[in-house]
mmCIF file with all atom_site columns, C-alpha atoms in Angstrom:
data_model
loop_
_atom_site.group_PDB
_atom_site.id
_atom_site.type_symbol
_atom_site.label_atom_id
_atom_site.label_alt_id
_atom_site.label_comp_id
_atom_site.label_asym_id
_atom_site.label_entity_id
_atom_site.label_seq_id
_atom_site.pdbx_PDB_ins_code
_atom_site.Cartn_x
_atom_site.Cartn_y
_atom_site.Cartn_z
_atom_site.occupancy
_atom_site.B_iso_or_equiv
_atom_site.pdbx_formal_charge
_atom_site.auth_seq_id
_atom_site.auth_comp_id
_atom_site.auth_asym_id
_atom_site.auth_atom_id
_atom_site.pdbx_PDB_model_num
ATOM 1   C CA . UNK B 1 1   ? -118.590 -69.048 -34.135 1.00 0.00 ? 1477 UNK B CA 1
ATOM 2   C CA . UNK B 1 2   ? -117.579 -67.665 -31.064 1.00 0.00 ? 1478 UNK B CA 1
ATOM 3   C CA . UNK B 1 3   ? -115.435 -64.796 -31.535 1.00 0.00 ? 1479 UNK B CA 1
ATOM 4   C CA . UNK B 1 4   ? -117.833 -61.159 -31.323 1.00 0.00 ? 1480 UNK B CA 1
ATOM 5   C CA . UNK B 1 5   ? -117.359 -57.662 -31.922 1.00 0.00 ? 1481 UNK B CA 1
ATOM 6   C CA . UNK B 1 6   ? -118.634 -54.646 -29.674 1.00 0.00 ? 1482 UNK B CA 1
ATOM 7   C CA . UNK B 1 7   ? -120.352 -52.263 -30.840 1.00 0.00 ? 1483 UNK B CA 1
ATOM 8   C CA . UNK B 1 8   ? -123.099 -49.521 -30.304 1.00 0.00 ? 1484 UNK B CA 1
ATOM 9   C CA . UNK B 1 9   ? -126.583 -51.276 -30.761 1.00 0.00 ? 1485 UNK B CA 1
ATOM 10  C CA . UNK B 1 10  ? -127.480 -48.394 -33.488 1.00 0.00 ? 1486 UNK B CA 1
ATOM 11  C CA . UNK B 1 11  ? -124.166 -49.638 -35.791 1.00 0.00 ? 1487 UNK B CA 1
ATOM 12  C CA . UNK B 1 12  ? -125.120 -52.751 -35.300 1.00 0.00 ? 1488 UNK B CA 1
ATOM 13  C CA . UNK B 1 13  ? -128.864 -52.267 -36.732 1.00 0.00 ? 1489 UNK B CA 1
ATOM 14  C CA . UNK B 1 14  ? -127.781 -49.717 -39.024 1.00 0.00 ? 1490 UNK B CA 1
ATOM 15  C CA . UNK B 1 15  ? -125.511 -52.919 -40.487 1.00 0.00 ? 1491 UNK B CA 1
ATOM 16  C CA . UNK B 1 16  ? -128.313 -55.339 -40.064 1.00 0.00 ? 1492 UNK B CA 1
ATOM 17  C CA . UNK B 1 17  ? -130.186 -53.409 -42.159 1.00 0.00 ? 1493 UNK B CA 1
ATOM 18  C CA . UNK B 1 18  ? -127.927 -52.421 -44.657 1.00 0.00 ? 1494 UNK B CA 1
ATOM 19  C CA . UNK B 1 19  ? -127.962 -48.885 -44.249 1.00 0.00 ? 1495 UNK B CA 1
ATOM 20  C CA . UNK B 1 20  ? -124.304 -48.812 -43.521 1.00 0.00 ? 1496 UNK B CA 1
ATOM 21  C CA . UNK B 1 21  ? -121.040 -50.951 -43.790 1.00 0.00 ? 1497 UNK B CA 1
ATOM 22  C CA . UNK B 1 22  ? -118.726 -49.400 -42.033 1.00 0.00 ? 1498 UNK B CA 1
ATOM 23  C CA . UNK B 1 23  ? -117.645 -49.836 -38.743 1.00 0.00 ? 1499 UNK B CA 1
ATOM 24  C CA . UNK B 1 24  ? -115.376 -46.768 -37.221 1.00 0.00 ? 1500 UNK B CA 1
ATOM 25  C CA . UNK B 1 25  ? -113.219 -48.234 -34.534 1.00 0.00 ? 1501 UNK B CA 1
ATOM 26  C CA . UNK B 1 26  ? -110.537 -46.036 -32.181 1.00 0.00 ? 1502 UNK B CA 1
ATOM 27  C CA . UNK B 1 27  ? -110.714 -49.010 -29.960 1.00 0.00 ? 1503 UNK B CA 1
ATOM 28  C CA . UNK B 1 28  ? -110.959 -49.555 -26.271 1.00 0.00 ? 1504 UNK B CA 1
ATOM 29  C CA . UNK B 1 29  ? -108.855 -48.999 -23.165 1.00 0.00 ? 1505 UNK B CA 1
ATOM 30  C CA . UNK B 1 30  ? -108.233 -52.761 -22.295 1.00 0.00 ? 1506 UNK B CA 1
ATOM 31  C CA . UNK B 1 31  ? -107.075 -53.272 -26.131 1.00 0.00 ? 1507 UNK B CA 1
ATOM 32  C CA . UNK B 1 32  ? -103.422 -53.833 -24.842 1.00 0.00 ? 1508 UNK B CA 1
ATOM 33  C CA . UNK B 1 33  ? -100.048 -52.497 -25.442 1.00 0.00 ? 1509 UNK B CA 1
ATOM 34  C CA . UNK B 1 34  ? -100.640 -52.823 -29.575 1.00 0.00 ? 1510 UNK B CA 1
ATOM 35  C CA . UNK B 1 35  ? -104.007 -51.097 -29.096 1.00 0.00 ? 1511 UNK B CA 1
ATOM 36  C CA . UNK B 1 36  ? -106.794 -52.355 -31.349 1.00 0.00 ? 1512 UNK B CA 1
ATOM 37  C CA . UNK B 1 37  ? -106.242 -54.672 -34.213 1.00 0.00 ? 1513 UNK B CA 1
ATOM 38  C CA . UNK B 1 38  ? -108.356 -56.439 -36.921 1.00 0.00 ? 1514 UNK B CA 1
ATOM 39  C CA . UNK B 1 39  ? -107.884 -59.903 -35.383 1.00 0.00 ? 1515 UNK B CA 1
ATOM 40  C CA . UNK B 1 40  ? -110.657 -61.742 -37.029 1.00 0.00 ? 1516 UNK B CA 1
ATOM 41  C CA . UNK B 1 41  ? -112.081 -61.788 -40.494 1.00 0.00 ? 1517 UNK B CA 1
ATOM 42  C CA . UNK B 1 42  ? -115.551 -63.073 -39.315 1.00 0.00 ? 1518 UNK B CA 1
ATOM 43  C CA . UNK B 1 43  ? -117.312 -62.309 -36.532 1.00 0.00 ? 1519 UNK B CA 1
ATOM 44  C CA . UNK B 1 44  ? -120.703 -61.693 -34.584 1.00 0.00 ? 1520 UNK B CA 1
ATOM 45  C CA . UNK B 1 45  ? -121.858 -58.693 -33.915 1.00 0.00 ? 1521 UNK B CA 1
ATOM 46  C CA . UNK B 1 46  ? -122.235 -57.843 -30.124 1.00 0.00 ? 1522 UNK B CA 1
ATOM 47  C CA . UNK B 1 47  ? -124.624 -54.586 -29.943 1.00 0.00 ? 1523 UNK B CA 1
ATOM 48  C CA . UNK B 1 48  ? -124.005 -52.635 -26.805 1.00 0.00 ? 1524 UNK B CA 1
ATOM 49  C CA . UNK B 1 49  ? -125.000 -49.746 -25.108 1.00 0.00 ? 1525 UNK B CA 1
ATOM 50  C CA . UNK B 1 50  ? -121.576 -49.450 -23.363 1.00 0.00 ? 1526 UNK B CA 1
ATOM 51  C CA . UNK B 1 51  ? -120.722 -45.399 -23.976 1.00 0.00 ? 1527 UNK B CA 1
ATOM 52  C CA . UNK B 1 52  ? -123.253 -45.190 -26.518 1.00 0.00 ? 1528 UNK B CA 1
ATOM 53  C CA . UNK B 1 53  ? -124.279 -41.681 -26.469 1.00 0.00 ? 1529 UNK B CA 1
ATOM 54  C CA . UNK B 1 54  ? -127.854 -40.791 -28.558 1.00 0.00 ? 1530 UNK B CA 1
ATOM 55  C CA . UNK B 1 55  ? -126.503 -37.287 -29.291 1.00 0.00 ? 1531 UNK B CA 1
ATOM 56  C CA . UNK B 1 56  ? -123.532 -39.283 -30.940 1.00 0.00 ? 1532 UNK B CA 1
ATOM 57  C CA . UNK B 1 57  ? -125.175 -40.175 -33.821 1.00 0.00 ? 1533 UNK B CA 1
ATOM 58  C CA . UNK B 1 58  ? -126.869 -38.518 -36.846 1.00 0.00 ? 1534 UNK B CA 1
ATOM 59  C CA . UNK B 1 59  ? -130.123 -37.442 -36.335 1.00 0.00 ? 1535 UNK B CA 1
ATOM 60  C CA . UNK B 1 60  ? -131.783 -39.850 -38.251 1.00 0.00 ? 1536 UNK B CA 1
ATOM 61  C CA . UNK B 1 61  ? -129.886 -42.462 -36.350 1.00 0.00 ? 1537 UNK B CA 1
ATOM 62  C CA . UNK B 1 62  ? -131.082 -40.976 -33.293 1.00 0.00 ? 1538 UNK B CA 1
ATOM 63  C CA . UNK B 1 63  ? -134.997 -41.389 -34.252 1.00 0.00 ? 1539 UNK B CA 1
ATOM 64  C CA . UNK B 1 64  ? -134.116 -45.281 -35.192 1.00 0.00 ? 1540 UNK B CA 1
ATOM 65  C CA . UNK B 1 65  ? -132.753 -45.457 -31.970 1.00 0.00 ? 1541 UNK B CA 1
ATOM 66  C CA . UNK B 1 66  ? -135.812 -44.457 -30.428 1.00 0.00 ? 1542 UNK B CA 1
ATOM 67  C CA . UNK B 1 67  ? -137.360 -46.661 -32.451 1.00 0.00 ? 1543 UNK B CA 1
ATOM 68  C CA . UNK B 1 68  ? -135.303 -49.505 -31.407 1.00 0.00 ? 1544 UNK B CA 1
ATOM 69  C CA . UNK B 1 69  ? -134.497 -48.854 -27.808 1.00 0.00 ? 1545 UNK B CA 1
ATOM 70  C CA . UNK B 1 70  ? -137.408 -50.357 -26.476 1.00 0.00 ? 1546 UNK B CA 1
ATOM 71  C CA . UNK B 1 71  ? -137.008 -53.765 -28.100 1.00 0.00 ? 1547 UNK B CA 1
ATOM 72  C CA . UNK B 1 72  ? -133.018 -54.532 -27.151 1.00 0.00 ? 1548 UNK B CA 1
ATOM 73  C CA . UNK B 1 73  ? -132.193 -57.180 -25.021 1.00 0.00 ? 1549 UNK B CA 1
ATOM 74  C CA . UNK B 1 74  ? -132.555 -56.403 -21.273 1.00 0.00 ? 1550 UNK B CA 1
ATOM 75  C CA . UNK B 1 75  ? -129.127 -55.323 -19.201 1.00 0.00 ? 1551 UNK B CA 1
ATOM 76  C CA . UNK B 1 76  ? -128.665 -58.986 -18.340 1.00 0.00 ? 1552 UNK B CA 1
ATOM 77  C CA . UNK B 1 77  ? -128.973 -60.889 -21.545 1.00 0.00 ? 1553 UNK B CA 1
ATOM 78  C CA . UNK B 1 78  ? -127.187 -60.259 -24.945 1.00 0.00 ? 1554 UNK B CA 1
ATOM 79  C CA . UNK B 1 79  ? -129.246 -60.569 -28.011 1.00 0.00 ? 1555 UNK B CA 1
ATOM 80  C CA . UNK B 1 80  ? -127.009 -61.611 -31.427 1.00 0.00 ? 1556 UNK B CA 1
ATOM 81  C CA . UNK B 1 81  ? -128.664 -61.283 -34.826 1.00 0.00 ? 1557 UNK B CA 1
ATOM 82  C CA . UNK B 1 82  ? -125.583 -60.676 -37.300 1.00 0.00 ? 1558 UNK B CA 1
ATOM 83  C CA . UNK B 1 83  ? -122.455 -61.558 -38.350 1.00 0.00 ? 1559 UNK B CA 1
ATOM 84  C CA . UNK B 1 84  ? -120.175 -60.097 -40.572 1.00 0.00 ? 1560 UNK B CA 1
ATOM 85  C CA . UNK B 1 85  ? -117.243 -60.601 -42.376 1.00 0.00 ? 1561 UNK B CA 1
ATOM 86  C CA . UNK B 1 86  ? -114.274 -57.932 -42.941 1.00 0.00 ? 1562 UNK B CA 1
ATOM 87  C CA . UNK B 1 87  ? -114.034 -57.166 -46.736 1.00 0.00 ? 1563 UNK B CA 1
ATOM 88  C CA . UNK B 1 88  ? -111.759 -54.249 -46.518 1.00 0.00 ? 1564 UNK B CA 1
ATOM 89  C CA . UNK B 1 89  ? -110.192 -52.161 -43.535 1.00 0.00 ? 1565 UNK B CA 1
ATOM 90  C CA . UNK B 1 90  ? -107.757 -49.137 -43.694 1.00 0.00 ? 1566 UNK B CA 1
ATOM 91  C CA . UNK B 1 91  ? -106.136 -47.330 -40.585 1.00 0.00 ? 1567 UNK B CA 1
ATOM 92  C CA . UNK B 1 92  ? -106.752 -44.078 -41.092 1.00 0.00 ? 1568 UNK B CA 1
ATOM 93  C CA . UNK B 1 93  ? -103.484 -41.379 -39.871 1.00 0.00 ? 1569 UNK B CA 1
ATOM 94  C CA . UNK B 1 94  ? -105.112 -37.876 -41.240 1.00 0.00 ? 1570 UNK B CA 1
ATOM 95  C CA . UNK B 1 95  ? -108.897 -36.823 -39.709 1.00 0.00 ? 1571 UNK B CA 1
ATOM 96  C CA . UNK B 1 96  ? -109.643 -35.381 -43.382 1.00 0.00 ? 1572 UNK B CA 1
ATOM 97  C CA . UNK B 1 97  ? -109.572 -39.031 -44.389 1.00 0.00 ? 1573 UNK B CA 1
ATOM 98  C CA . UNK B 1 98  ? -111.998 -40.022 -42.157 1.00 0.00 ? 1574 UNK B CA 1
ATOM 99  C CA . UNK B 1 99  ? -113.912 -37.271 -42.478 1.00 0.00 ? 1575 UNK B CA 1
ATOM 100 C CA . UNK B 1 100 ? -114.295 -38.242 -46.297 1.00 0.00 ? 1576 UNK B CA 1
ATOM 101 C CA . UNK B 1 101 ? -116.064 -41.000 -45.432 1.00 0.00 ? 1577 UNK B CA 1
ATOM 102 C CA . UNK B 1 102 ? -119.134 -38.925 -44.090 1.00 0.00 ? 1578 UNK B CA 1
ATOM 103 C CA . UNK B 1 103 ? -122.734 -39.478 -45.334 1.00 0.00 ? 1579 UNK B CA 1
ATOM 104 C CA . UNK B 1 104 ? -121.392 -43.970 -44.876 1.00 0.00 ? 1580 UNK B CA 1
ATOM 105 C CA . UNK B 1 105 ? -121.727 -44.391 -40.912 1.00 0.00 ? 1581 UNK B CA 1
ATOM 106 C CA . UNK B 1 106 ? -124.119 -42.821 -38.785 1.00 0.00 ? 1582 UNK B CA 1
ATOM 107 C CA . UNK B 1 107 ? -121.534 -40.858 -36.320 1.00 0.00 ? 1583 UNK B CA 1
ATOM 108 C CA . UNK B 1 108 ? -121.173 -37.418 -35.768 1.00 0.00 ? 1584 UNK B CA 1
ATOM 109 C CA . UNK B 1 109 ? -118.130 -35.364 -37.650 1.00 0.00 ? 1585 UNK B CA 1
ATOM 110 C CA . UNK B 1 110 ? -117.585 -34.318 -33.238 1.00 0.00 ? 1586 UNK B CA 1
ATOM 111 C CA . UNK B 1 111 ? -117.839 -37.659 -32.682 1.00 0.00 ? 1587 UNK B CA 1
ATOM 112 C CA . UNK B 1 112 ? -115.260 -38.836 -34.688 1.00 0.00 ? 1588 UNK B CA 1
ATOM 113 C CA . UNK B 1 113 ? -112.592 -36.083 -34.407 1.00 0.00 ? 1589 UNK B CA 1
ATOM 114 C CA . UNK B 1 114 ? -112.882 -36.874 -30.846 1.00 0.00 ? 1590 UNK B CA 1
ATOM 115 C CA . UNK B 1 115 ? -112.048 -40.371 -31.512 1.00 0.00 ? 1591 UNK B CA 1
ATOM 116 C CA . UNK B 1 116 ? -109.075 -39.709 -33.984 1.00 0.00 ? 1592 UNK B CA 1
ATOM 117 C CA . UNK B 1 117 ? -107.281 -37.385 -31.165 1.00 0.00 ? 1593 UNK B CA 1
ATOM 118 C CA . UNK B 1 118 ? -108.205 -40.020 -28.603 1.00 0.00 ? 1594 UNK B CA 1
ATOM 119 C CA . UNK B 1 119 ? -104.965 -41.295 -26.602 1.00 0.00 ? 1595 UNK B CA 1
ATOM 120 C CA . UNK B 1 120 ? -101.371 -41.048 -28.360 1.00 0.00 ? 1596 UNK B CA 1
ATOM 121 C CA . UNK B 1 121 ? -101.888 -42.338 -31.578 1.00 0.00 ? 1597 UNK B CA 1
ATOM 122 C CA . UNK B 1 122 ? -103.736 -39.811 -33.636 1.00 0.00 ? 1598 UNK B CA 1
ATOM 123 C CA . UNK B 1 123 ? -105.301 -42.215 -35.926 1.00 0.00 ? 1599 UNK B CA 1
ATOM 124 C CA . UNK B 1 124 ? -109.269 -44.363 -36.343 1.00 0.00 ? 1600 UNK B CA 1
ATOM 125 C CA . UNK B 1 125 ? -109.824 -47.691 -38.231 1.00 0.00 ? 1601 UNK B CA 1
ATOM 126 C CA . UNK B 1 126 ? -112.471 -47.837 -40.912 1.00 0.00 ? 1602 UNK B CA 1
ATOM 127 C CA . UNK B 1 127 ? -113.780 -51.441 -41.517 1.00 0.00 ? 1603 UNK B CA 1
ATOM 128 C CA . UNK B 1 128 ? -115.853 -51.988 -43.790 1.00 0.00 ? 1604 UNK B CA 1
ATOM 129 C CA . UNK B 1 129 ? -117.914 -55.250 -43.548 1.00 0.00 ? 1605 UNK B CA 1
ATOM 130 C CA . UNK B 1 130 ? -120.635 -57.595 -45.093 1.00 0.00 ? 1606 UNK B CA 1
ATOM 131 C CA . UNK B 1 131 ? -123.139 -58.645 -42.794 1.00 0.00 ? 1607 UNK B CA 1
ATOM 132 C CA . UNK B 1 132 ? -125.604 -61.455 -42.696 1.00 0.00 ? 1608 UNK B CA 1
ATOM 133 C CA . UNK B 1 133 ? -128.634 -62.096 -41.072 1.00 0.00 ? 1609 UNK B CA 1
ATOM 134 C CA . UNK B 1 134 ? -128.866 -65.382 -38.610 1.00 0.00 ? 1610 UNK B CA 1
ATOM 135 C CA . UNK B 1 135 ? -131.494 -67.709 -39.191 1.00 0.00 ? 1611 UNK B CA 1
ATOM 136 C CA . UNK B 1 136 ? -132.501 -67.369 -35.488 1.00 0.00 ? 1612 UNK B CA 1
ATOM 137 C CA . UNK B 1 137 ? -131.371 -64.535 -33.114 1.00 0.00 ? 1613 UNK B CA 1
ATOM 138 C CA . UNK B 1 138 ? -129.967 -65.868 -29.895 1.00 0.00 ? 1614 UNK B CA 1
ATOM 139 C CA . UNK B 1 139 ? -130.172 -64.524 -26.727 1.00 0.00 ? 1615 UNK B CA 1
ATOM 140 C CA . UNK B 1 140 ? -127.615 -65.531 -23.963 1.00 0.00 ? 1616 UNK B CA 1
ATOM 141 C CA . UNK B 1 141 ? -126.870 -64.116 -20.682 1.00 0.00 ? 1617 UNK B CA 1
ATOM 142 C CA . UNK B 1 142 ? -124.868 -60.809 -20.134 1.00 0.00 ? 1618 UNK B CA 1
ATOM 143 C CA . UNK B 1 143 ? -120.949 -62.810 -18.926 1.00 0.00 ? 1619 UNK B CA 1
ATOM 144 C CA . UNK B 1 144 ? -118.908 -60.508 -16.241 1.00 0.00 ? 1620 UNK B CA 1
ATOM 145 C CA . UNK B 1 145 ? -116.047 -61.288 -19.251 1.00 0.00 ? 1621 UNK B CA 1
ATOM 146 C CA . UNK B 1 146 ? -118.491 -59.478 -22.273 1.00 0.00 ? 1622 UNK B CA 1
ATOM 147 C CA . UNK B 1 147 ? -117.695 -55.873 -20.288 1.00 0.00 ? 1623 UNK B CA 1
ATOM 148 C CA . UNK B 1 148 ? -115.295 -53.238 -20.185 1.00 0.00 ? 1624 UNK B CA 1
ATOM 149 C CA . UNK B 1 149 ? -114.146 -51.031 -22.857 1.00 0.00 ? 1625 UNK B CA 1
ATOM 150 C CA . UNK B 1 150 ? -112.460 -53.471 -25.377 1.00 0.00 ? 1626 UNK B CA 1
ATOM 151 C CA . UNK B 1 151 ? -113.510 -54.530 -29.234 1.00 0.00 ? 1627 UNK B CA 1
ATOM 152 C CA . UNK B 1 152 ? -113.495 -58.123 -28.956 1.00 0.00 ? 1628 UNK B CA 1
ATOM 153 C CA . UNK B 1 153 ? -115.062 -61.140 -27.086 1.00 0.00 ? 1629 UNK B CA 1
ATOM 154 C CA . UNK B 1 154 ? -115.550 -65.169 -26.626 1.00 0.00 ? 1630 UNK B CA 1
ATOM 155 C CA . UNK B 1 155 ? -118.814 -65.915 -26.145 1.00 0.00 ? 1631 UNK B CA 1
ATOM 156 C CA . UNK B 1 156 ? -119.146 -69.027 -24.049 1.00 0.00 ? 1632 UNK B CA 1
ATOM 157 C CA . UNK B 1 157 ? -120.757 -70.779 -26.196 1.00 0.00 ? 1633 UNK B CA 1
ATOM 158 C CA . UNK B 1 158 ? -120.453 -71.330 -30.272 1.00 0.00 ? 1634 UNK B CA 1
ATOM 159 C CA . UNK B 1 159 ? -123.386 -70.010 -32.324 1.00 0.00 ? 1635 UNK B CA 1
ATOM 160 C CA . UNK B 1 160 ? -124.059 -71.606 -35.150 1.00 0.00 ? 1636 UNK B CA 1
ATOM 161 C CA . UNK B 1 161 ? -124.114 -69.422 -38.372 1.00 0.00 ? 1637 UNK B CA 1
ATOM 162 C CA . UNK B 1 162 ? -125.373 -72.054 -40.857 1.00 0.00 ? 1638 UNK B CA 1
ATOM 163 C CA . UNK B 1 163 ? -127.956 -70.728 -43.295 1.00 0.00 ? 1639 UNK B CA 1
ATOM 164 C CA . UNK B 1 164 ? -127.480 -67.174 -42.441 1.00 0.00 ? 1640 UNK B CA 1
ATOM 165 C CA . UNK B 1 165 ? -128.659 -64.641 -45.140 1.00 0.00 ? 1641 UNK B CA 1
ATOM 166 C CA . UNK B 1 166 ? -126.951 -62.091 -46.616 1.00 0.00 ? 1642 UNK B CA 1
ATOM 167 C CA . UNK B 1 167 ? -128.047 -58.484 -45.863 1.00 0.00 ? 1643 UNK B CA 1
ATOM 168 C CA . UNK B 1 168 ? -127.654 -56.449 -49.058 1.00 0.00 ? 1644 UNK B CA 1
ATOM 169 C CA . UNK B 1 169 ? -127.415 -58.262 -52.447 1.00 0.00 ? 1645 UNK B CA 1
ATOM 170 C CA . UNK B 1 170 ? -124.309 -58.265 -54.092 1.00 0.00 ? 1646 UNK B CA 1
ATOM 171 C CA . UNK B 1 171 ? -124.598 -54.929 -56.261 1.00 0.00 ? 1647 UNK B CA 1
ATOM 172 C CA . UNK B 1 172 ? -126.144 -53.063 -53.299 1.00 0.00 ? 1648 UNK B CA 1
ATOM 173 C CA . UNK B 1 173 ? -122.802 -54.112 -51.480 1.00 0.00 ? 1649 UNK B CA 1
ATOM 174 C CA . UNK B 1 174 ? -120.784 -53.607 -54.254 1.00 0.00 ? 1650 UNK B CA 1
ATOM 175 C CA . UNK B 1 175 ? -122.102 -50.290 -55.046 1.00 0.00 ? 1651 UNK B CA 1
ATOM 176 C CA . UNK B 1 176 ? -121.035 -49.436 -51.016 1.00 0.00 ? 1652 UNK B CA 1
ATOM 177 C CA . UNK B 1 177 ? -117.966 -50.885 -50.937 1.00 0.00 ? 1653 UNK B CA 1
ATOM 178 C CA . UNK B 1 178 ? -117.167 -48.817 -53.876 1.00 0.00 ? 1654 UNK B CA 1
ATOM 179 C CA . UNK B 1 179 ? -117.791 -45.961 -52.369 1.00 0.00 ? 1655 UNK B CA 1
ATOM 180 C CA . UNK B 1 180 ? -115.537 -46.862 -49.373 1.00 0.00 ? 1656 UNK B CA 1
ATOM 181 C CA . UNK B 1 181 ? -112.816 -47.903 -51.237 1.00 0.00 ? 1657 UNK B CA 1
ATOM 182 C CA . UNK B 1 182 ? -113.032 -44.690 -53.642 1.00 0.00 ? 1658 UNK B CA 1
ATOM 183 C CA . UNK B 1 183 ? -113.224 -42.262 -50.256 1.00 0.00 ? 1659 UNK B CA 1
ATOM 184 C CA . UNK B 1 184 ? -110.383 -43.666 -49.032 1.00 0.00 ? 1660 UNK B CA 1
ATOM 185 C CA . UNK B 1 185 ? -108.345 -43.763 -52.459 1.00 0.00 ? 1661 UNK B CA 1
ATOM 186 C CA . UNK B 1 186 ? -109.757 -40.372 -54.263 1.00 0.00 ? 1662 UNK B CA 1
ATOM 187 C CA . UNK B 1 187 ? -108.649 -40.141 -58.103 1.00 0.00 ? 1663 UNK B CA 1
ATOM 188 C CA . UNK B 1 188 ? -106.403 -37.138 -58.608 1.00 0.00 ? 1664 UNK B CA 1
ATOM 189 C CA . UNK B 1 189 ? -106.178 -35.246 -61.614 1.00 0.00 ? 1665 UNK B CA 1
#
């Protein structure tokens, strides 16, 4: 797999560990004309520190970022340890959608308003993904083509995803995929 997705180191772990599956996206400057798009059911996950903000997050995301900080890959290298795959994804057009989707990401409500009145499109993309584990992290060196503010890369080289292990068990995911779907579609009476 080559293909990789670009996100704040503390999504990233906070998907590698199964504490969330959902990835909010607004997506990047150099996204293009169409802006940003799911373009690829499968993926690696590329953690970054690009306009990752500590006072961003939740506040217990914030003390597993401390936690974490010290052990990321150094400026030049990038370190992969996931993939995922995209089980469902919605485009979200009201902010009281997304906002009903609080308590499954570790972003701040500012955080995300901010997002959804980013640019001319008033809008956010909720993704939720499954995300395995791979066998062996691997470490490559930071490319001049990995930066800037966009969603997706090629890696230069493929990285094999054979015998990766799934994160959460197949209830656990159910059980949050659920409650995606069910924040996203409420029942009406």
């Amino acid at each position: 797999m080559r293909t990789a997705f670009k996100e704040w180191a503390i999504v990233v772990d906070a998907l590698g560990h199964g504490e969330q599956i959902l990835i909010l996206r607004k997506g990047g400057i150099r996204e293009g004309r169409d802006g940003f798009q799911i373009e690829h059911p499968q993926f690696l996950l590329f953690p970054t520190l690009f306009h990752q903000q500590r006072e961003s997050v939740t506040t217990e995301a914030q003390a597993r970022y401390d936690q974490i900080a010290p052990h990321l890959a150094p400026p030049e290298a990038v370190r992969l340890e996931f993939f995922a795959e995209v089980a469902a994804w919605r485009q979200l057009d009201a902010l009281s959608t997304a906002e009903a989707l609080r308590g499954q990401h570790c972003w701040r409500d500012k955080v995300i308003a901010d997002r959804f009145d980013w640019g001319n499109a008033k809008n956010i993309f909720a993704i939720a993904v499954r995300a395995y584990r791979l066998p062996l992290a691997v470490e490559l060196p930071m490319s001049p083509a990995y930066g800037g503010c966009k969603s997706w890369v090629e890696l230069e080289k493929d990285i094999v995803t054979t015998g990766a292990r799934l994160v959460l068990d197949q209830p656990a995911f159910d059980h949050k995929l659920n409650r995606f779907l069910a924040a996203l579609n409420p029942v009406t009476t």
